[in-house]
Short mmCIF file of C-alpha atoms and ligand atoms in Angstrom, two decimals:
data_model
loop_
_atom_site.label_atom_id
_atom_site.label_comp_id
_atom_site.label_asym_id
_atom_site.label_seq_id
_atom_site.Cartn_x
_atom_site.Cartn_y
_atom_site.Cartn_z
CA UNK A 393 5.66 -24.81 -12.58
CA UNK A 394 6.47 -24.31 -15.86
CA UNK A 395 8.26 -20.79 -16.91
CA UNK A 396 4.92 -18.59 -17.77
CA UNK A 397 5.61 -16.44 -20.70
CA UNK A 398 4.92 -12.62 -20.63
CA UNK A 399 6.16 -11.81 -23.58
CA UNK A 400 8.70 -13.10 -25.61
CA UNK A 401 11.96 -14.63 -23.60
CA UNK A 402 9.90 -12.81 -20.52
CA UNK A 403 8.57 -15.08 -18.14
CA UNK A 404 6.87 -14.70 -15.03
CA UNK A 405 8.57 -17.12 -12.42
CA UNK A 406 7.07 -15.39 -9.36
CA UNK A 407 4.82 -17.33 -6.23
CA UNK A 408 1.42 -17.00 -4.53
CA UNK A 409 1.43 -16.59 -0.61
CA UNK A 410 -2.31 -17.54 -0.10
CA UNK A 411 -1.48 -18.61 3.46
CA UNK A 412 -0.21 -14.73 4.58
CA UNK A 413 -2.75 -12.85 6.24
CA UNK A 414 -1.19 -9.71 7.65
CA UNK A 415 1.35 -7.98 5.89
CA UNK A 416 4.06 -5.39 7.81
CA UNK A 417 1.87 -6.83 10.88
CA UNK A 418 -0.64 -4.26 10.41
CA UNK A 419 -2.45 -4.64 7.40
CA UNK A 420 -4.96 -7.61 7.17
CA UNK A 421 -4.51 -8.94 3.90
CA UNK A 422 -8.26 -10.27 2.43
CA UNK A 423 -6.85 -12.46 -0.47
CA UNK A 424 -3.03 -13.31 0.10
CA UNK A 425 -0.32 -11.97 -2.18
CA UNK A 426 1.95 -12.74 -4.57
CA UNK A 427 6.16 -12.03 -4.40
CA UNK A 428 6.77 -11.88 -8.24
CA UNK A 429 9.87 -12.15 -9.89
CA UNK A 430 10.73 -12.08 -13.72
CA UNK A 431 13.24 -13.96 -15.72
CA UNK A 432 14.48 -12.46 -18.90
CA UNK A 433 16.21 -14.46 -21.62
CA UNK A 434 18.39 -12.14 -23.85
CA UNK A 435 20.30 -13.41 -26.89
CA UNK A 436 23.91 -13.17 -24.28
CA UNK A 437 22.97 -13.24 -20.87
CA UNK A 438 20.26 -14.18 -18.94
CA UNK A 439 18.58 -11.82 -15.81
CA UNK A 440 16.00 -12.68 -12.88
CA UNK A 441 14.52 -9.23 -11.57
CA UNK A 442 13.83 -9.60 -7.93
CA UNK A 443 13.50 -12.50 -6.16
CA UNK A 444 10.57 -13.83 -3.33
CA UNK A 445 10.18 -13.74 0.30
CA UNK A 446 12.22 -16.07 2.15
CA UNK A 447 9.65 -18.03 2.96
CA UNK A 448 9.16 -19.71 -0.62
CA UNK A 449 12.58 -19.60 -1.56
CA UNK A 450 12.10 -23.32 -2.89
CA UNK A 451 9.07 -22.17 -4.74
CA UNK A 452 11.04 -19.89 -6.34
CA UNK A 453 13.73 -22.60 -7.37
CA UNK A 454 11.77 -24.61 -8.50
CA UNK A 455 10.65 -22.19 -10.92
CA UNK A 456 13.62 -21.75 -12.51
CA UNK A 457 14.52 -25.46 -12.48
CA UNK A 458 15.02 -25.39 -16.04
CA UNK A 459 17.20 -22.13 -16.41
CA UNK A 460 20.84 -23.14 -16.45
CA UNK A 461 22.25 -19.97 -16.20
CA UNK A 462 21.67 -16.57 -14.37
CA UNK A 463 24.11 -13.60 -14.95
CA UNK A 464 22.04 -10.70 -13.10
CA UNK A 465 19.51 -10.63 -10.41
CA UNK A 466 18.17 -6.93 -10.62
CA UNK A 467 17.43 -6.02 -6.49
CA UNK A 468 14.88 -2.77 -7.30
CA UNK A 469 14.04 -3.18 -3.64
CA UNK A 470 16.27 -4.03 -0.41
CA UNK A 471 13.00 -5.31 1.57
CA UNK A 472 12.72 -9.26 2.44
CA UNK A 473 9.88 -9.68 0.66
CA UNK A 474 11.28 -8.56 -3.10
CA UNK A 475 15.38 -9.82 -1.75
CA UNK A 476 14.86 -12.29 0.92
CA UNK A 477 15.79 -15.28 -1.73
CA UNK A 478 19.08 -13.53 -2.70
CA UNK A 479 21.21 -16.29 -0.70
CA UNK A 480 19.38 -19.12 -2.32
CA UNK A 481 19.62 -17.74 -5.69
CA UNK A 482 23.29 -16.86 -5.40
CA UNK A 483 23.88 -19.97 -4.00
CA UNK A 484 22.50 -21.99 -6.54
CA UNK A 485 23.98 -19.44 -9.32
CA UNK A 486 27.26 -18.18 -7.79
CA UNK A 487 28.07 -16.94 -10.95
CA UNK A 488 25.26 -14.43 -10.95
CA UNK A 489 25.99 -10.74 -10.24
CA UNK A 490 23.71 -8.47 -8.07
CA UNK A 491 22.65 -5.26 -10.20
CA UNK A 492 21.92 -2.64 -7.80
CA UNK A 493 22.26 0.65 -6.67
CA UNK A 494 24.95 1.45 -3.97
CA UNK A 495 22.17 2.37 -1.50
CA UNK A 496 20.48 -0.37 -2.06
CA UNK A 497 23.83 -2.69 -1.97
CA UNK A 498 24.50 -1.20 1.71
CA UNK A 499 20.85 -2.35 2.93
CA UNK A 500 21.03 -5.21 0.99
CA UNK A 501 24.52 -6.06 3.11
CA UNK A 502 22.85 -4.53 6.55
CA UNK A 503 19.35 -6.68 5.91
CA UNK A 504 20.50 -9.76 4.90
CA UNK A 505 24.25 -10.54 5.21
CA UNK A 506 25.06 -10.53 1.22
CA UNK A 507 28.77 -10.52 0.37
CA UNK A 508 30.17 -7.63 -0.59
CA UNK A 509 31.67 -9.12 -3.80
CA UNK A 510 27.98 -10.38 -4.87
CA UNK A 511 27.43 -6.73 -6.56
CA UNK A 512 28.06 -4.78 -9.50
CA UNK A 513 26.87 -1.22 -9.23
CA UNK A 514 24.44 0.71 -11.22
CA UNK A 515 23.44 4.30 -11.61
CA UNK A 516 20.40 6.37 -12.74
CA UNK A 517 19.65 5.70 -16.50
CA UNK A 518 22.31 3.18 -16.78
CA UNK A 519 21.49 0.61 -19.51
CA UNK A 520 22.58 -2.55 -19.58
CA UNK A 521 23.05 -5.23 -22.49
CA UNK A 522 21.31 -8.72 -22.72
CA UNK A 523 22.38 -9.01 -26.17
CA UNK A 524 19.01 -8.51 -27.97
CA UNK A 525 17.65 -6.94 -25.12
CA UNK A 526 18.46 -3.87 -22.74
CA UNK A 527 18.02 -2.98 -19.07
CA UNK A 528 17.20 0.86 -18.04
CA UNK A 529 17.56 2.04 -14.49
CA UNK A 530 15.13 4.18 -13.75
CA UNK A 531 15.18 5.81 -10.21
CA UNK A 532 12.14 5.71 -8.45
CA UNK A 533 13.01 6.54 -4.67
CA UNK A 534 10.48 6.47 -2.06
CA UNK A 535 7.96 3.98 -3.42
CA UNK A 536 8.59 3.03 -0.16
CA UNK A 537 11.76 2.92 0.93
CA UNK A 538 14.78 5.35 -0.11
CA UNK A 539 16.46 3.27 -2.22
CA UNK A 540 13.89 1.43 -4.57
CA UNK A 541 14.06 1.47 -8.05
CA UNK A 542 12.60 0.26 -10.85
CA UNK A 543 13.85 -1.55 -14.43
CA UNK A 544 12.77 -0.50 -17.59
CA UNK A 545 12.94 -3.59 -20.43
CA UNK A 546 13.63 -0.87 -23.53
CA UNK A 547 12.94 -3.25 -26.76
CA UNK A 548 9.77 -5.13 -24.84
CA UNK A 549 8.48 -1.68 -22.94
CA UNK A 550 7.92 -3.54 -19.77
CA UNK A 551 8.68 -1.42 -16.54
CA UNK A 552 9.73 -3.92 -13.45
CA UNK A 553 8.23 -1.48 -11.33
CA UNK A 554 8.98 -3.45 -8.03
CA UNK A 555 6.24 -1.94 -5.15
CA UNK A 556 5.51 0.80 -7.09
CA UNK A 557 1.80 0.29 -8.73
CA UNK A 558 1.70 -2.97 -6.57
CA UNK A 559 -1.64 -4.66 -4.83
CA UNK A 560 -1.44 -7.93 -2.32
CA UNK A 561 -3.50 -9.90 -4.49
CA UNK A 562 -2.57 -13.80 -5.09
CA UNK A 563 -2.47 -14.48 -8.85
CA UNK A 564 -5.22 -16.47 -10.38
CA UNK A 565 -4.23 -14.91 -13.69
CA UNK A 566 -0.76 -13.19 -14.40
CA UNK A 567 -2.76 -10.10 -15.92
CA UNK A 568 -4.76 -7.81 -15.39
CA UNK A 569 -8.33 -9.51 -16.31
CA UNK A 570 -11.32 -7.10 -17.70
CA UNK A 571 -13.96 -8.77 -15.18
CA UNK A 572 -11.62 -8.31 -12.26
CA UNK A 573 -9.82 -4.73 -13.12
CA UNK A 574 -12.45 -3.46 -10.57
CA UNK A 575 -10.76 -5.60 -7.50
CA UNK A 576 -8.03 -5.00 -8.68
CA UNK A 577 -7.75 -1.35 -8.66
CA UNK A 578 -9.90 -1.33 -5.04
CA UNK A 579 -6.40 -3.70 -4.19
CA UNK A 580 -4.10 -1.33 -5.46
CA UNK A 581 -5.94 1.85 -3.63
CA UNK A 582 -5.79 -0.29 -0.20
CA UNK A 583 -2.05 -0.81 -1.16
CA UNK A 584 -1.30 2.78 -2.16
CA UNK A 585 -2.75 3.87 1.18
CA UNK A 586 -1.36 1.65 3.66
CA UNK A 587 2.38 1.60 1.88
CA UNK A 588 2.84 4.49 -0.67
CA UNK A 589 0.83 7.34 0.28
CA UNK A 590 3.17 8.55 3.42
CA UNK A 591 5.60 9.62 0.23
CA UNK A 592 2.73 11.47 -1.80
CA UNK A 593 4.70 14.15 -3.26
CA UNK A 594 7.82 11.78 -3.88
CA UNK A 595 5.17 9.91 -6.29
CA UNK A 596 4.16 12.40 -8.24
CA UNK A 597 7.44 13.06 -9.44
CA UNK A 598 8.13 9.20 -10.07
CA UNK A 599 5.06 9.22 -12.17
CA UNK A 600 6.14 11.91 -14.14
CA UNK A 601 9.32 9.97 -14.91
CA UNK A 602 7.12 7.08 -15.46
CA UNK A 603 4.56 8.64 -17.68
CA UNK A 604 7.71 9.67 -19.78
CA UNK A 605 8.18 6.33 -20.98
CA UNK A 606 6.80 4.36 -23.84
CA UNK A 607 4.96 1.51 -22.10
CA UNK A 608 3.06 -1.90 -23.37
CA UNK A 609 3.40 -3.52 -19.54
CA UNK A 610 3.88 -2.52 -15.91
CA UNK A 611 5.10 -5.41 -14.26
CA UNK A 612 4.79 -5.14 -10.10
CA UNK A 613 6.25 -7.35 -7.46
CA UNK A 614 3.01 -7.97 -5.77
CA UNK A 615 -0.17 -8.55 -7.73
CA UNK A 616 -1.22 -8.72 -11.14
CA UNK A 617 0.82 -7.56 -14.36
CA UNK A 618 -0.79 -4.75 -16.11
CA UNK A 619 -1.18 -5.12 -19.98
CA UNK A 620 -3.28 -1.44 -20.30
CA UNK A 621 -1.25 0.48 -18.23
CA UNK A 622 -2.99 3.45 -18.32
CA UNK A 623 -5.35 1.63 -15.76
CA UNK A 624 -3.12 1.93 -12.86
CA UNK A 625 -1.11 5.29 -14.02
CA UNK A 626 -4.33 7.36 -13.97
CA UNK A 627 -5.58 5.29 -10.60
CA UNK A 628 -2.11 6.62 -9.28
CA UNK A 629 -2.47 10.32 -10.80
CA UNK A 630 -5.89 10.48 -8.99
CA UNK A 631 -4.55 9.22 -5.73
CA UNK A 632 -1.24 11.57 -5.64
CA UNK A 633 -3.12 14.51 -7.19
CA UNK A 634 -7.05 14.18 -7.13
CA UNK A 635 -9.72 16.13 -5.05
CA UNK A 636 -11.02 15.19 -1.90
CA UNK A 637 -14.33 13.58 -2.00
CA UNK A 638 -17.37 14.98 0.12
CA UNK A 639 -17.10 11.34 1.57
CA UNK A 640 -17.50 10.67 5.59
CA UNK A 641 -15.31 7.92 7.27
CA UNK A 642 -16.69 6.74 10.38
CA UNK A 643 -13.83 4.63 12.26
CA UNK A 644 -15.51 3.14 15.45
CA UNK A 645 -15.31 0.82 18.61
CA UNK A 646 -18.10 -0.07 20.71
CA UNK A 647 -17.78 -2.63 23.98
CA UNK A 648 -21.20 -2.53 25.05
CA UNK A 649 -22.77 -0.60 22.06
CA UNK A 650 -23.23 2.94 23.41
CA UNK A 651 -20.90 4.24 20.90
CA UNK A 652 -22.92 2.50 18.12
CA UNK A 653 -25.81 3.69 18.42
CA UNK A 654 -24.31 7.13 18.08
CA UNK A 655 -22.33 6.21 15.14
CA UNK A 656 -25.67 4.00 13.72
CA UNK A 657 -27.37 7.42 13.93
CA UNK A 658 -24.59 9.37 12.16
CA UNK A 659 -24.78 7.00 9.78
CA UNK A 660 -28.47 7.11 8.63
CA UNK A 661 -28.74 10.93 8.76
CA UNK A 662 -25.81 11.42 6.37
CA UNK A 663 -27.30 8.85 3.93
CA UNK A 664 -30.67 10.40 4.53
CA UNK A 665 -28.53 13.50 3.39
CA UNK A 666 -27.06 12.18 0.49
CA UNK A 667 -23.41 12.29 1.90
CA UNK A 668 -21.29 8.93 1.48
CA UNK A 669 -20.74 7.65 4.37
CA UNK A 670 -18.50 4.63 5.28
CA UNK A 671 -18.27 2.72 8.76
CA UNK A 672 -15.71 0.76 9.65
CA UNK A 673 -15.70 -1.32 13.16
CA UNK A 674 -11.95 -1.73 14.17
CA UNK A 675 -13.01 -4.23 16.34
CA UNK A 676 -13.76 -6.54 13.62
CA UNK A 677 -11.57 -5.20 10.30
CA UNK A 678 -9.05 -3.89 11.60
CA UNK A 679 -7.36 -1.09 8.84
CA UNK A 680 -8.59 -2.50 6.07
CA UNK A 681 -11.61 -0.85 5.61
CA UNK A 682 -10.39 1.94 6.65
CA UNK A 683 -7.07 2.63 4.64
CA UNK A 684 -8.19 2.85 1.43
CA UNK A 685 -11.10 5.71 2.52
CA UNK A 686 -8.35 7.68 3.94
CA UNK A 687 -7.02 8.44 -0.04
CA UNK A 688 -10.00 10.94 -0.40
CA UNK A 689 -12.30 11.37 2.58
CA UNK A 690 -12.05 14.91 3.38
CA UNK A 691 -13.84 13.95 6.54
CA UNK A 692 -13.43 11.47 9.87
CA UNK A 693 -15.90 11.08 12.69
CA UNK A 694 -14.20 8.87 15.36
CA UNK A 695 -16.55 6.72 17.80
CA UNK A 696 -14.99 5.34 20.69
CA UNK A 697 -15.61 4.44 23.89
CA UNK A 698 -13.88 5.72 27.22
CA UNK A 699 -11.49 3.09 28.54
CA UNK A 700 -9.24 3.46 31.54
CA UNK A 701 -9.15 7.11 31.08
CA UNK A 702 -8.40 7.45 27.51
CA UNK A 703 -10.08 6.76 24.64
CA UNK A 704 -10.03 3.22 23.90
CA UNK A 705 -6.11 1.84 22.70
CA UNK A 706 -7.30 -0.08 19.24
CA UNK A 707 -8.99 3.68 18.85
CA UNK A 708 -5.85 5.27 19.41
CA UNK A 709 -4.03 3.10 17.42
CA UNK A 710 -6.07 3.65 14.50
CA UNK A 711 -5.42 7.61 14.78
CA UNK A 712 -2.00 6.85 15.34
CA UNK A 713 -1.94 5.06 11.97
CA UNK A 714 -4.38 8.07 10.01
CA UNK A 715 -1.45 10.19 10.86
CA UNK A 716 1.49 7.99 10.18
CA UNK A 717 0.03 7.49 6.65
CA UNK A 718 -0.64 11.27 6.11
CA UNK A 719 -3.98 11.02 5.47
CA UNK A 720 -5.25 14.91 3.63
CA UNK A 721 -8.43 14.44 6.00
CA UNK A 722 -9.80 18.05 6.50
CA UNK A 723 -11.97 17.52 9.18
CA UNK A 724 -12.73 15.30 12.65
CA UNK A 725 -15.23 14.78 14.74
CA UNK A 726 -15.21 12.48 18.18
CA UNK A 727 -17.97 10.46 19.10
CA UNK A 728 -18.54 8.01 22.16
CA UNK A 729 -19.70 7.24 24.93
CA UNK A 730 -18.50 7.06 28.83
CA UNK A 731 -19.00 6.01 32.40
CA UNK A 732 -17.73 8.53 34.85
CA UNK A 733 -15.21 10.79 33.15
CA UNK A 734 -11.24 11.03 31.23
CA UNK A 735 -9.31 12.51 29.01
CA UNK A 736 -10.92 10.88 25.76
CA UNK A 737 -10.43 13.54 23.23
CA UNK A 738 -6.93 14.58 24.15
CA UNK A 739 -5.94 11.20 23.63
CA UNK A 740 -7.38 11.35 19.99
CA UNK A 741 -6.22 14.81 19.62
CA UNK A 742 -2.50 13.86 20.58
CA UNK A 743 -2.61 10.68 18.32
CA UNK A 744 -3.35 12.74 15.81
CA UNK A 745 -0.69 15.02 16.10
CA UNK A 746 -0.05 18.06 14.16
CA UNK A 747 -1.96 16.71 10.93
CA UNK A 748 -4.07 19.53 9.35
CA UNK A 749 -7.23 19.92 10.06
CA UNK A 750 -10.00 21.27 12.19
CA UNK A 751 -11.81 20.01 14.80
CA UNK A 752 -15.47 19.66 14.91
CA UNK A 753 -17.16 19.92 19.01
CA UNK A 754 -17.04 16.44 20.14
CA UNK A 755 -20.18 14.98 21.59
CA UNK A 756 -19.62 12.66 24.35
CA UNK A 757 -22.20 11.64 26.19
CA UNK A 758 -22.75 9.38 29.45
CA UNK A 759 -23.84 6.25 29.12
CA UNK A 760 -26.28 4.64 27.11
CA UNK A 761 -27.29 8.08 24.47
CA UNK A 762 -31.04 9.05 25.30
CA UNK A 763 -33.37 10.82 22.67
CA UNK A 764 -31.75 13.91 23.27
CA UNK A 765 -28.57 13.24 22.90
CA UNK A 766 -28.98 12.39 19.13
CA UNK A 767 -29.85 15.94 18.55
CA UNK A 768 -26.49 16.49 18.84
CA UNK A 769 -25.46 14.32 16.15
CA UNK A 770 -28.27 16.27 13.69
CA UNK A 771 -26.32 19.29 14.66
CA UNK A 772 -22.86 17.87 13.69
CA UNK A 773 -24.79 16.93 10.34
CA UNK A 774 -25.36 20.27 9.79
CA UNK A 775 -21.94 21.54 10.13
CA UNK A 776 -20.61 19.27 7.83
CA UNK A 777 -23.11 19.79 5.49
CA UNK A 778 -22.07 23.67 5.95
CA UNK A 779 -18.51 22.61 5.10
CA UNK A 780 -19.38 21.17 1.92
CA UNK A 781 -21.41 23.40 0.60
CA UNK A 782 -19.17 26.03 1.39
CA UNK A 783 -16.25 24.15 -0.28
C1 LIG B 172 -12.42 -1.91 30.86
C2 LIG B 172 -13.24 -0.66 30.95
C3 LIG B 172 -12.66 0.51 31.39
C4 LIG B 172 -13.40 1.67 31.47
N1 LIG B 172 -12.80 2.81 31.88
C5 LIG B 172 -13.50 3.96 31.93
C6 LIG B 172 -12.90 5.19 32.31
O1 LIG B 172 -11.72 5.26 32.63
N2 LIG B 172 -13.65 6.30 32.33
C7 LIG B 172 -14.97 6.29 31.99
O2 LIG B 172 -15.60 7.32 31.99
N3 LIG B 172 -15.58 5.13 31.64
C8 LIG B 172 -14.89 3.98 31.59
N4 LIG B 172 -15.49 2.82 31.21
C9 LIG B 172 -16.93 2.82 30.96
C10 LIG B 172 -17.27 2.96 29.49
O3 LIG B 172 -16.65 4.08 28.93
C11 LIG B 172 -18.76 3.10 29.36
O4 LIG B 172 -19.37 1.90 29.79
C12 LIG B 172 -19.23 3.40 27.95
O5 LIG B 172 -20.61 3.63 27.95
C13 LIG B 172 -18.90 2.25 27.02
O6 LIG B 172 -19.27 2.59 25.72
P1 LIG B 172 -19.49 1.44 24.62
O7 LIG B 172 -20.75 0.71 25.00
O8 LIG B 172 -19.61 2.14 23.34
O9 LIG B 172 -18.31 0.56 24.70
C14 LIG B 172 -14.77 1.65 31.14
C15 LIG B 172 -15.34 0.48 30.67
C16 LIG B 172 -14.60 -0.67 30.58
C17 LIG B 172 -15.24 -1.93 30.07
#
């Protein structure tokens, strides 16, 4: 590959990962991603920010087949993913110098063996010469690990923003294209959930220090590059700081559809309602229908079967994950169905931990539900719709 130009002496010399279909071995990952990395080529030295995953190392060297000389790789991030390619790179440019951050050099030394003498330090602020170009640490900890970071190009107004603002998307285009801005945002929100939202708060005040700066490009380590940036600032501001939504997520698992046709029920009666409602079978997509819902939903209805006394594991497993991810979910409901008896909703209940929220009754009924037992789902309809309109 040739070195793609982002702007001028910027280049894009990152690689697809088409092939990857879980990420963090928990998030299914619909259309690959991308590990990006940046080369910038100032008048006096010459800087690669971030490298790749391990895995396409070569990819990445083959990149920068034509650059003769590195004097900085910029780590924002001590995960594999964003560092993994370190060795290579210093190997092939043992000249090159590590610009980090001391808490990132210690990971960086813990994670993947790099020598101590491979560093020089840098601290919040900190600017850095290229000759006709400068470097700007900015700190932006927590976005998702303590000691990430991100790099601020001052004359070009490009923020290397590492994770932060990222999406697993492989790259058909470098940018951020009008016709696909949609998917790309939808990306981003399933990324924000599943990696950034545990540190809510923390964001905020990284966006503050973001929003700060003068900006013509956000630049991410997985995804596309944003030319507006404004797109994915105010996507952020609405995710850290927005309202709930009136919107019903219906996680469920059914083995020999008893559970659906409770949930199939819930389903139509909120639409007949007017309420959003989304269902999402486990069974089949795993979290990622599911993450990106629990941004806004102020409500989740839970369907699951009974299974060896508990509600079933891929169930629990998915509540375990809602409250991992600290979800602001307001309200649950449990649904499902069972044979002869267990302890289905303490199971749920103790998944969810201490989260806030409140309970609706469950409704669990035996078997196969009958005409009846529907009523009861009418009746949770009703309390929810009580909930919103008493908002
Ligand atoms: C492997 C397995 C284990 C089960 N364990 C229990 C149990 O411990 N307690 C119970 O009440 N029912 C148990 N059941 C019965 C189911 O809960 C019951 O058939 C239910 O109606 C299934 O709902 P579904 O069709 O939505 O999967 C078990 C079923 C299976 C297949």
């Amino acid at each position: 590959m040739k070195l793609e130009p982002i702007a001028k002496n910027v280049f894009y010399v990152g690689v697809n990962d088409t092939s990857r279909k879980m990420f963090d071995a928990f998030l299914p990952l619909s259309e690959g991603t991308s590990y990006n990395s940046y080369l910038i080529e100032g008048s006096e030295k010459t800087v690669l920010i971030d490298t790749v995953d391990h895995i396409k190392s070569e990819e990445l060297l083959k990149n920068l087949k034509q650059v003769k000389k590195i004097d900085y790789i910029v780590a924002n991030h001590a995960e594999q993913d964003h560092s993994g390619s370190l060795r290579e790179v210093l190997k092939k440019y043992p000249e090159a110098k590590v610009l980090t951050t001391a808490y990132c050099k210690s990971m960086l030394i813990d994670l993947l063996h790099i020598r101590e003498d491979s560093f020089e330090l840098v601290v919040e602020n900190q600017e850095v010469s290229l000759g006709d170009k400068t470097l700007r640490f900015i700190f932006t900890p927590w976005v998702h690990w303590p000691e990430t970071f991100s790099t601020y190009l001052i004359e070009e107004k490009i923020l290397f923003s590492c994770d932060f603002f990222g999406a697993h998307m492989s790259n058909k285009n470098i940018f951020v294209s009008d016709n696909e801005s949609e998917n790309v945002i939808k990306q981003a929100k399933i990324y924000f959930a599943a990696i950034m939202m545990p540190f809510r708060e923390l964001i905020k005040r990284n966006l503050e220090k973001v929003n700060s700066l003068e900006l013509e490009m956000i630049a991410p380590s997985h995804g596309p590059i944003y030319k507006n940036p404004e797109l994915i600032l105010n996507a952020y501001q609405s995710w850290t700081t927005g309202e709930n939504k009136d919107k019903v997520l219906i996680p469920y698992l059914s083995m020999h559809g008893s559970t659906e046709v409770l949930v199939r029920d819930l389903e139509k009666k909120l639409r007949a309602e007017n309420i959003e409602a989304v269902v999402v079978d486990i069974e089949k997509e795993g979290m990622l229908g599911i993450v990106e819902h629990l941004v806004d939903s102020r409500f989740v209805i839970v369907g699951t079967p009974t299974m060896l006394n508990e509600a079933h594991p891929l169930v629990v497993l998915t509540m375990n994950v809602i409250r991992l991810l600290k979800s602001k979910i307001e309200f649950v409901g449990i649904i499902g169905s069972y044979g002869w008896g267990g302890r289905t909703i303490e199971t749920i209940e103790n998944a969810l931990g201490d989260m806030e929220k409140e309970y609706f009754e469950p409704i669990m009924i035996k078997g196969l539900p009958k005409t009846n037992d529907l009523d009861e789902i009418s009746k949770l309809i009703e309390k929810i719709i009580s909930k919103i309109e008493n908002n």
